[in-house]
mmCIF file of C-alpha atoms in Angstrom:
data_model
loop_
_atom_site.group_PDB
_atom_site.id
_atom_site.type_symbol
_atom_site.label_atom_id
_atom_site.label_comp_id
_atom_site.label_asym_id
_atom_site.label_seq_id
_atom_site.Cartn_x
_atom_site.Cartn_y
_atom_site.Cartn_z
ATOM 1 C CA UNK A 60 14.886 10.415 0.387
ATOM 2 C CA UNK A 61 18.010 9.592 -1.338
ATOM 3 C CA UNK A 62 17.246 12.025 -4.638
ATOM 4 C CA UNK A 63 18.992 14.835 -4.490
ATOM 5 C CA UNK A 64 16.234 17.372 -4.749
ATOM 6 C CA UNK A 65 14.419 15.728 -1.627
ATOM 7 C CA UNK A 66 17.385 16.445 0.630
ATOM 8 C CA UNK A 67 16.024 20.174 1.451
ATOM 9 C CA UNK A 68 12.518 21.167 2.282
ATOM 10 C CA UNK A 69 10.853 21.738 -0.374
ATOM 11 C CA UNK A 70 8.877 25.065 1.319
ATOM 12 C CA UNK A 71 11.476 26.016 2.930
ATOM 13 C CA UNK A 72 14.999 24.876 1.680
ATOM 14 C CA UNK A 73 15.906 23.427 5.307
ATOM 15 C CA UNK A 74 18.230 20.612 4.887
ATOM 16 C CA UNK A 75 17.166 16.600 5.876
ATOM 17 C CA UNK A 76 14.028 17.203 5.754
ATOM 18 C CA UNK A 77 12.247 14.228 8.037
ATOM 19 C CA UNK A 78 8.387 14.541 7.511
ATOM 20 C CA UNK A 79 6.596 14.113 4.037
ATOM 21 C CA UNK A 80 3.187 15.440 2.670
ATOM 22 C CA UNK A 81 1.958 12.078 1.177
ATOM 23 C CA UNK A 82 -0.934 13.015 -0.864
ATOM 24 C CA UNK A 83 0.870 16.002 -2.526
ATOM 25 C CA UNK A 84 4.305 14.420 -2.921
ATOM 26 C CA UNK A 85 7.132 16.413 -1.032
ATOM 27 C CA UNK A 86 9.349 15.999 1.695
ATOM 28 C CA UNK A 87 9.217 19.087 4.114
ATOM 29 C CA UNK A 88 10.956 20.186 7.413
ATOM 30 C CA UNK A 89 9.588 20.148 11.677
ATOM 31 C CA UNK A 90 8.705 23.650 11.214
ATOM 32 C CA UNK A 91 6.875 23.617 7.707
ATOM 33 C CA UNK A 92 5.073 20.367 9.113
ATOM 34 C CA UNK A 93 3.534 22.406 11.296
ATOM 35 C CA UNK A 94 1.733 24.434 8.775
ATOM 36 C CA UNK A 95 1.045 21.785 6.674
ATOM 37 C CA UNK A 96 -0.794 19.897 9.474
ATOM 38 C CA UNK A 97 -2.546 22.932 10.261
ATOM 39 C CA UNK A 98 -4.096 22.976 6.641
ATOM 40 C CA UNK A 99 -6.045 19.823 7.336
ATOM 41 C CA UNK A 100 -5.470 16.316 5.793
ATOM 42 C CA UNK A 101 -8.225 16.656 2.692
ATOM 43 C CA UNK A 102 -4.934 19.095 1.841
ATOM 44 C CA UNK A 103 -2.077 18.027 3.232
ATOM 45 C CA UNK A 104 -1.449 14.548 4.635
ATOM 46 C CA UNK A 105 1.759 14.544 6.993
ATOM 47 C CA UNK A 106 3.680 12.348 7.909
ATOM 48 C CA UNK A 107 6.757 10.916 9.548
ATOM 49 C CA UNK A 108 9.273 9.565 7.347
ATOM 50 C CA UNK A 109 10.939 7.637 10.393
ATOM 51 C CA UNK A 110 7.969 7.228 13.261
ATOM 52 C CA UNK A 111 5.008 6.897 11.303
ATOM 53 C CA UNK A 112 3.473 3.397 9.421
ATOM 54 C CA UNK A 113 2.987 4.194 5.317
ATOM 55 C CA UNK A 114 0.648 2.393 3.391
ATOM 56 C CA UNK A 115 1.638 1.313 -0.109
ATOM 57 C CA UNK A 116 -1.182 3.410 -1.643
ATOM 58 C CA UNK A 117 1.167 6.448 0.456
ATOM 59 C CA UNK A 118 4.760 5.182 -0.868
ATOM 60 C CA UNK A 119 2.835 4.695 -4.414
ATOM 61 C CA UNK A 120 1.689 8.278 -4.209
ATOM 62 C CA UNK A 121 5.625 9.309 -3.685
ATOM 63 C CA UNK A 122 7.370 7.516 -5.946
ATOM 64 C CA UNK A 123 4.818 8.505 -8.986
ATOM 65 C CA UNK A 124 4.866 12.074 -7.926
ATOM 66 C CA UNK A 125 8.776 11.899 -8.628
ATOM 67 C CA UNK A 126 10.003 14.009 -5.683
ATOM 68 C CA UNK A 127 10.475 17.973 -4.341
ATOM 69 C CA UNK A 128 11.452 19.287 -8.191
ATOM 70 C CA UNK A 129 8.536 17.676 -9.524
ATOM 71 C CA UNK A 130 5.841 18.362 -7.496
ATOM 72 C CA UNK A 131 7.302 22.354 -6.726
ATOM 73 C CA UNK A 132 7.479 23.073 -11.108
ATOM 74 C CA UNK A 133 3.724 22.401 -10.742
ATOM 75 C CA UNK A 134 2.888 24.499 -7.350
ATOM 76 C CA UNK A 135 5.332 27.162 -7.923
ATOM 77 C CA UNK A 136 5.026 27.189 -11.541
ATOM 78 C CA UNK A 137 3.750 30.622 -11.855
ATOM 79 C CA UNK A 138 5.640 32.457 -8.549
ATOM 80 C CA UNK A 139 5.590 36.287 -9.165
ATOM 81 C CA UNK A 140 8.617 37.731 -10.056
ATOM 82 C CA UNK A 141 10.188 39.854 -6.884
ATOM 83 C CA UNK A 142 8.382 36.968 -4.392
ATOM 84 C CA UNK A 143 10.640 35.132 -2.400
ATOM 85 C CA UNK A 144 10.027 31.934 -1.037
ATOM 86 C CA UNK A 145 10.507 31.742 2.779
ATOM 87 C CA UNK A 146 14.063 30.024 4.212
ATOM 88 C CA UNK A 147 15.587 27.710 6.737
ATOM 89 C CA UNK A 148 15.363 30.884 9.769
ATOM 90 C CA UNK A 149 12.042 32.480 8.154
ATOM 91 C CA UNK A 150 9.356 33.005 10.417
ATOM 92 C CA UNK A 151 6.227 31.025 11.553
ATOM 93 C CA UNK A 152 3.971 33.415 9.709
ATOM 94 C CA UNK A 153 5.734 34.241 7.117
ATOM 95 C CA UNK A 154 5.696 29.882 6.497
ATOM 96 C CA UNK A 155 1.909 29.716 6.806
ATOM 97 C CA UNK A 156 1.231 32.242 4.378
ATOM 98 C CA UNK A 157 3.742 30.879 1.785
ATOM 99 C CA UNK A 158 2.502 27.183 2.582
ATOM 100 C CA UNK A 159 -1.602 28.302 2.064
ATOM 101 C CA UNK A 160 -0.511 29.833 -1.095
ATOM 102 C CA UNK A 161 0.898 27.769 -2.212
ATOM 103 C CA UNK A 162 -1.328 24.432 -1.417
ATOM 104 C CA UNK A 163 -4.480 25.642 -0.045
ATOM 105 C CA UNK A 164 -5.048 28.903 -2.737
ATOM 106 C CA UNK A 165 -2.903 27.593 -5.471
ATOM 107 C CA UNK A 166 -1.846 31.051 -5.879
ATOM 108 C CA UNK A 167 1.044 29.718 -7.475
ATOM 109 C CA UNK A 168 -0.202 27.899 -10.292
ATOM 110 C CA UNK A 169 -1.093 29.425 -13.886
ATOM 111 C CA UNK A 170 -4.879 30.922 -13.040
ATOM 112 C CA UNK A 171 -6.851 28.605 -15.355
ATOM 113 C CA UNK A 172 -5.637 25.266 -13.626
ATOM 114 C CA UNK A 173 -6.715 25.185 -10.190
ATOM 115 C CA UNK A 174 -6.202 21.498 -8.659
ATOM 116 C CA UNK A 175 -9.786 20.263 -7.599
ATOM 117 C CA UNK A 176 -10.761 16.743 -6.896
ATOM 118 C CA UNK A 177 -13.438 14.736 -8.172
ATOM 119 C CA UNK A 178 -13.473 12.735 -5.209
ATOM 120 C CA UNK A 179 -15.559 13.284 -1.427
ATOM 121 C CA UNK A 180 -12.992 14.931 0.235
ATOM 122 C CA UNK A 181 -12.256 11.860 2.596
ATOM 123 C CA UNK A 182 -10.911 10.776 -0.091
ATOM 124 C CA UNK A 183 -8.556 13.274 -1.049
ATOM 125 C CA UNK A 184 -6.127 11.539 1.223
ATOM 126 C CA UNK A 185 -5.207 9.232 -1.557
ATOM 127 C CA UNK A 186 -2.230 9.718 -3.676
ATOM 128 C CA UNK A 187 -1.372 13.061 -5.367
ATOM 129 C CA UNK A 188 0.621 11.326 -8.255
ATOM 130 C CA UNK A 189 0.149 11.637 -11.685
ATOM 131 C CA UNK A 190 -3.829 11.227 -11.278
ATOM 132 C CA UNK A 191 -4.163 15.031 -10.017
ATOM 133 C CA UNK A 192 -3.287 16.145 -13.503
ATOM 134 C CA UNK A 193 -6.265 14.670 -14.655
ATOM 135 C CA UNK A 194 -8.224 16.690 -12.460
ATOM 136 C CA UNK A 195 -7.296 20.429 -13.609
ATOM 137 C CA UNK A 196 -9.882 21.699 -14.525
ATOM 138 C CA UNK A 197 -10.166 24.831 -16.672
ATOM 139 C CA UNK A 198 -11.794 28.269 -14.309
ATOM 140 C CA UNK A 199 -12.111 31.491 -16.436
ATOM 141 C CA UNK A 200 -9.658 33.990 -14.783
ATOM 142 C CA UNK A 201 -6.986 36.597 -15.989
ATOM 143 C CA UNK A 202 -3.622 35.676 -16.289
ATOM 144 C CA UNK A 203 -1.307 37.672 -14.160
ATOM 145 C CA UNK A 204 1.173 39.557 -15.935
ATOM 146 C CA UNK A 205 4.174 39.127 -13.726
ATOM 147 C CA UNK A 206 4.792 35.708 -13.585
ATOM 148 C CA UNK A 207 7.458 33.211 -15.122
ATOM 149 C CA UNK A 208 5.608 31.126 -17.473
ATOM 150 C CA UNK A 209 7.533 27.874 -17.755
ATOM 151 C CA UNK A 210 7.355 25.771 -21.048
ATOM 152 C CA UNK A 211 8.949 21.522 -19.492
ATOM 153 C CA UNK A 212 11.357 20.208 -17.244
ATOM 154 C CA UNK A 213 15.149 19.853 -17.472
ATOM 155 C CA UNK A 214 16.419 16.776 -15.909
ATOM 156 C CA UNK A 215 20.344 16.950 -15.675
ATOM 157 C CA UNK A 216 21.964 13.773 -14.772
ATOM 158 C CA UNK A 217 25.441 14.476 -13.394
ATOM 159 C CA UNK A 218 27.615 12.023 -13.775
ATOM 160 C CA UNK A 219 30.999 11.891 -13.375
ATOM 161 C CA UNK A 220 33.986 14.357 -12.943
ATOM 162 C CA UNK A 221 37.376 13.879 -14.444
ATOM 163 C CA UNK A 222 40.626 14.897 -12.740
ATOM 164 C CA UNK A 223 39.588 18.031 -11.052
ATOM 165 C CA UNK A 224 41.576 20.577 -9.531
ATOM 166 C CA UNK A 225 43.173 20.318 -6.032
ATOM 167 C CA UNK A 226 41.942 22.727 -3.492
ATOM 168 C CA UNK A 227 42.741 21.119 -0.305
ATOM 169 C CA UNK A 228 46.654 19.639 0.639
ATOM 170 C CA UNK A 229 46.425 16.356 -2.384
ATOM 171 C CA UNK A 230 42.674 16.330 -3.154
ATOM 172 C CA UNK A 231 39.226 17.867 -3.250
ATOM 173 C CA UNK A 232 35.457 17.173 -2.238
ATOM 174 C CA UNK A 233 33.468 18.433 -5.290
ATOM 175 C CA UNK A 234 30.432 19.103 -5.552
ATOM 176 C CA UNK A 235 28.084 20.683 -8.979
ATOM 177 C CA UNK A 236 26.105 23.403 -8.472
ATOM 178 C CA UNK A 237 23.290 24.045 -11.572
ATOM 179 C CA UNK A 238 21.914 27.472 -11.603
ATOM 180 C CA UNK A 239 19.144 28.308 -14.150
ATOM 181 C CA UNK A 240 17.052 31.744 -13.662
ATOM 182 C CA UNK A 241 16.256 31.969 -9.832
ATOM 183 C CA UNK A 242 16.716 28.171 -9.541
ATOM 184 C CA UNK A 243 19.861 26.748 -7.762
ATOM 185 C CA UNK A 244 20.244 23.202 -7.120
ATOM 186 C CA UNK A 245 23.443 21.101 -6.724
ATOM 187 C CA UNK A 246 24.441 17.454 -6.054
ATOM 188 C CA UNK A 247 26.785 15.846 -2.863
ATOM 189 C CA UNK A 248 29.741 16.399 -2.294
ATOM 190 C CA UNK A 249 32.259 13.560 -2.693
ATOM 191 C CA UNK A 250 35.173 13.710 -0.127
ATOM 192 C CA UNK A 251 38.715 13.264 -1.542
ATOM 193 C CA UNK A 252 37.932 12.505 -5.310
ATOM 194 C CA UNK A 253 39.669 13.943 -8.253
ATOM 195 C CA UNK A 254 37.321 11.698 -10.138
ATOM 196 C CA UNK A 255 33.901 11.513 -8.508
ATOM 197 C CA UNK A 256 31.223 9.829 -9.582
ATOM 198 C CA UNK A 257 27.699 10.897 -8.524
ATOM 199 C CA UNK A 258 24.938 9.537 -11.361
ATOM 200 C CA UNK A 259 22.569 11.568 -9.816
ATOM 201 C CA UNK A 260 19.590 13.285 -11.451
ATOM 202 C CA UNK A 261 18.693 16.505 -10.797
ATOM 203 C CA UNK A 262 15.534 18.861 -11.911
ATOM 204 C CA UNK A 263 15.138 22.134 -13.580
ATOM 205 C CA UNK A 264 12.015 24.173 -14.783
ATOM 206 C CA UNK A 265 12.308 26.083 -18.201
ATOM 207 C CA UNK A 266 10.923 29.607 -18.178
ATOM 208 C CA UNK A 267 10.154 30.546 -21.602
ATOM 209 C CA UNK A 268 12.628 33.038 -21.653
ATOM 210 C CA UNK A 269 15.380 30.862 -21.224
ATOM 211 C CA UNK A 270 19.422 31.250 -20.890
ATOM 212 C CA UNK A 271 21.834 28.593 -20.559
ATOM 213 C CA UNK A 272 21.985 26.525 -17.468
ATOM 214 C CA UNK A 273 25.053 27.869 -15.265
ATOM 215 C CA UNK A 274 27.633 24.704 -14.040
ATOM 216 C CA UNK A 275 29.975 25.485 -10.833
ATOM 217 C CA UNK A 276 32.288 22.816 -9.607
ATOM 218 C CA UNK A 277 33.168 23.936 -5.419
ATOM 219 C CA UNK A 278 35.489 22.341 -2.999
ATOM 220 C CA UNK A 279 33.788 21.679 0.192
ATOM 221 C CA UNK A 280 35.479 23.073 3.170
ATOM 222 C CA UNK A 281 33.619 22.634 6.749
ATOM 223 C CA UNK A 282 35.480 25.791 8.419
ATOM 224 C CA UNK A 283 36.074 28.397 5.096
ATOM 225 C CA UNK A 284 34.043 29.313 2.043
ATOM 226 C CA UNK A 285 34.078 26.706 -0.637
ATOM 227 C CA UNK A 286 36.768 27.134 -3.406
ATOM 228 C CA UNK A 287 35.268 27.454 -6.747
ATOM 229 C CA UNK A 288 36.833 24.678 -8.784
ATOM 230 C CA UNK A 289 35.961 25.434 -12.254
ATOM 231 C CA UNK A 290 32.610 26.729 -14.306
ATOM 232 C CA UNK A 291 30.774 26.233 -17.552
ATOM 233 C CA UNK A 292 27.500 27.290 -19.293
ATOM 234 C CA UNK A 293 25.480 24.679 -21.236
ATOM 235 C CA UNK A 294 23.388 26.148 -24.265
ATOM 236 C CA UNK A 295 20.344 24.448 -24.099
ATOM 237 C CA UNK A 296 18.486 26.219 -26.592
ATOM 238 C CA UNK A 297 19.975 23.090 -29.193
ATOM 239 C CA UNK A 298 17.845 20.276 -27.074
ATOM 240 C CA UNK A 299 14.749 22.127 -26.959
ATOM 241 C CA UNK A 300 14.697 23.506 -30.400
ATOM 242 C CA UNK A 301 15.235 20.058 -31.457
ATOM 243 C CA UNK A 302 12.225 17.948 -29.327
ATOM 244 C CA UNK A 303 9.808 21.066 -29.830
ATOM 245 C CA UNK A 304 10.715 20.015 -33.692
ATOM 246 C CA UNK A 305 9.500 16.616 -33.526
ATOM 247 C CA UNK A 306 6.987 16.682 -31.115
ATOM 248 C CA UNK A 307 6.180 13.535 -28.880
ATOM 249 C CA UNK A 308 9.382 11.498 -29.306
ATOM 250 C CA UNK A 309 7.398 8.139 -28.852
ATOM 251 C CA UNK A 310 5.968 8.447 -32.120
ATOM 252 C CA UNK A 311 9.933 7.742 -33.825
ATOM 253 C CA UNK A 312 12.862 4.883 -33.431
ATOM 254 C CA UNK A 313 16.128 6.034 -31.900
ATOM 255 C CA UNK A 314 17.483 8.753 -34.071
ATOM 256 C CA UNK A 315 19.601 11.670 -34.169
ATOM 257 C CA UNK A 316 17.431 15.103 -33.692
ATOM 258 C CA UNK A 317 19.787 18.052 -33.419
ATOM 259 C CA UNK A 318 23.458 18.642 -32.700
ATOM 260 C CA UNK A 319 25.635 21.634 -30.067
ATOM 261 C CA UNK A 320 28.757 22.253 -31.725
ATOM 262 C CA UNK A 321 31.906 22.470 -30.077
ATOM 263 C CA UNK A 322 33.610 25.769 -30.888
ATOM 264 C CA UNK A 323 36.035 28.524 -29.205
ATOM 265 C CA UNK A 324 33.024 30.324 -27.747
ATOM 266 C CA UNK A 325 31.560 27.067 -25.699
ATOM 267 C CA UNK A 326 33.115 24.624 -23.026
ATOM 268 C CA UNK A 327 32.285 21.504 -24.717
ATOM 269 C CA UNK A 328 34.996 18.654 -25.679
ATOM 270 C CA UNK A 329 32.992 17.204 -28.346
ATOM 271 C CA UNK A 330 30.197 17.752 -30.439
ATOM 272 C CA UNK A 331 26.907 17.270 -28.381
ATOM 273 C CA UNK A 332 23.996 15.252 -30.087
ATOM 274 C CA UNK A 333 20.971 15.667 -29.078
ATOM 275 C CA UNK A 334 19.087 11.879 -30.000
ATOM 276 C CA UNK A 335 15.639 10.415 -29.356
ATOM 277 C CA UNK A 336 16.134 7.073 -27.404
ATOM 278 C CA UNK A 337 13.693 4.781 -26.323
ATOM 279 C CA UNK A 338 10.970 7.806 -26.545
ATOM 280 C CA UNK A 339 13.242 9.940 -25.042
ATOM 281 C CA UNK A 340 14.677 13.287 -26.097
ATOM 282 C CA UNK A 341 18.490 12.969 -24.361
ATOM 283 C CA UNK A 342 21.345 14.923 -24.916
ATOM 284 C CA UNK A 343 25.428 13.629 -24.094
ATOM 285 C CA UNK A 344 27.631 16.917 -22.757
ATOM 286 C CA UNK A 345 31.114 16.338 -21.705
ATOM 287 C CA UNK A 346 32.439 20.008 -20.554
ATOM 288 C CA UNK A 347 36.088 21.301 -20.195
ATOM 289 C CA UNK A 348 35.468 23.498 -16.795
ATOM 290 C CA UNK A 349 36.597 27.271 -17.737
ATOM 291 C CA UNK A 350 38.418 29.159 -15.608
ATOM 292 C CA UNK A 351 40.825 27.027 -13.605
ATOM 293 C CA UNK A 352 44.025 24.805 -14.841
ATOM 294 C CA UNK A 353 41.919 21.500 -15.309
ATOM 295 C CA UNK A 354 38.781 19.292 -15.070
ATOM 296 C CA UNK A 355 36.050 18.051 -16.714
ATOM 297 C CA UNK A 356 32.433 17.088 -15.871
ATOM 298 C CA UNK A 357 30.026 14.620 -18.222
ATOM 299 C CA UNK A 358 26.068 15.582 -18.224
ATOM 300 C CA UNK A 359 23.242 13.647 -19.478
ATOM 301 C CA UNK A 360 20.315 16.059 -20.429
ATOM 302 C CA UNK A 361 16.390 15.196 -20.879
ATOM 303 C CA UNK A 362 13.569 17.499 -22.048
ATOM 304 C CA UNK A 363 10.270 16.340 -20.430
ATOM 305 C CA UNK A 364 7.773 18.710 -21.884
ATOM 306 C CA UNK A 365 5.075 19.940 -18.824
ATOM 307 C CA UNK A 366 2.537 17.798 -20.642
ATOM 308 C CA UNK A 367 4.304 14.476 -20.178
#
């Protein structure tokens, strides 16, 4: 519940989200519970993250699943463009017929994976994890032609700001906001740090038209509009180039892949190396925030390709 991404509804985008679809991996709000308890348990198992008893095999299912960003690049993988998702103050109906496409018809995913289980459907219960990808199984159908076909994940770890700017009387409470395509997610905000630290990861799908991933640094204010405290763009056309290049990392030793150059058109402080480590294709970005008198932010980037 701590992870970022598992802080909203991940229907619905309601904050503190208290109830949980076990099987399928999310954390969702009261009112998309509702609809989610209305599909039936072989679909949807709900329930209470505070009132209810969880079973290991339940917390298992979770934890493999890997939270909200996870489980949503597979469901919402292939969301026409123009379709918007339903909010905080949407309506009952408009919920159930975003929630049933998106778990009950699968509407959402690409048309030749449809999730089916090779268990009795008592049994379907069980954990969602990683096992479900073993049970796509290929249905002859046409591709729609207006979706957003998405080639991995981005996992951004944010991790620490460096004298930011003042907004408030002698300090600040930053917060990032990381905007990619349609996809906005951001970290917490840190009250009265010029220097936060938040080592939090946070999780991005790749469409395969891809631009650079958008960074905003905001001042929290409870009464006013936040006060934009700086902003960046991060090429990450280096990083993926780089692991497409080599292919499953797990196959070398530690080892430099590729390399984003610092230069008068870019934010960066330093040269940015992308490296394999530990089977891992990570990339080191420290960024001078543009547009404000100082401040910078450090990043740690991953590419997990959608078959990992």
């Amino acid at each position: 519940m701590n992870q970022t991404d598992n802080r909203i509804c991940a229907d619905c985008g309601a904050r503190d989200p208290k109830w949980a679809s076990a099987n399928i991996g999310v954390f969702i709000c009261l009112k998309c519970c509702g609809v989610h308890r209305s599909l039936g348990a072989r679909i949807s198992k709900v329930l209470s993250v505070q009132l209810d008893e969880w079973s290991d095999e339940d917390i298992d299912a979770m934890i493999e699943v890997g939270g909200n960003s996870s489980a949503n690049a597979i469901y919402e993988a292939y969301i026409p463009e123009g379709y918007s998702k339903p909010g905080p103050d949407s309506t009952h109906d408009e919920r159930s017929r975003f929630i049933r496409s998106k778990y009950e018809l699968q509407e959402f995913l690409k048309s030749s994976l449809r999730i089916t289980s090779r268990k009795s459907s008592a049994s379907i219960q069980s954990s969602f994890s990683t096992k479900i990808l073993d049970s796509f199984r290929i249905k002859s159908s046409k591709e729609p032609e207006t979706v957003v076909e998405y080639i991995g994940l981005l996992k951004v770890k944010v991790i620490k700001g460096i004298n930011l700017a003042i907004r408030d009387m002698m300090t600040s409470d930053p917060y990032v906001v990381l905007t990619l395509g349609k996809q906005t997610i951001q970290t917490a905000v840190i009250k009265s740090n010029l220097n936060p630290v938040w080592n939090v990861e946070l999780m991005l799908s790749v469409p395969q038209n891809f631009g650079p991933v958008k960074l905003q640094v905001y001042d929290y204010d409870t009464f006013s509009a936040d006060d934009i405290m700086g902003e960046a763009e991060i090429d990450i056309q280096p990083l993926i180039t780089s692991a497409m290049a080599y292919g499953d990392p797990e196959m070398f030793s530690n080892m430099q892949i590729g390399k984003w150059l610092k230069s008068q058109d870019n934010a960066l402080i330093e040269d940015s190396i992308v490296n394999i480590i530990d089977g891992k294709v990570k990339q080191q970005v420290s960024i001078k925030l543009q547009n404000v008198e100082c401040g910078e932010i450090y990043l740690q980037l991953e590419w997990l390709p959608l078959d990992q």
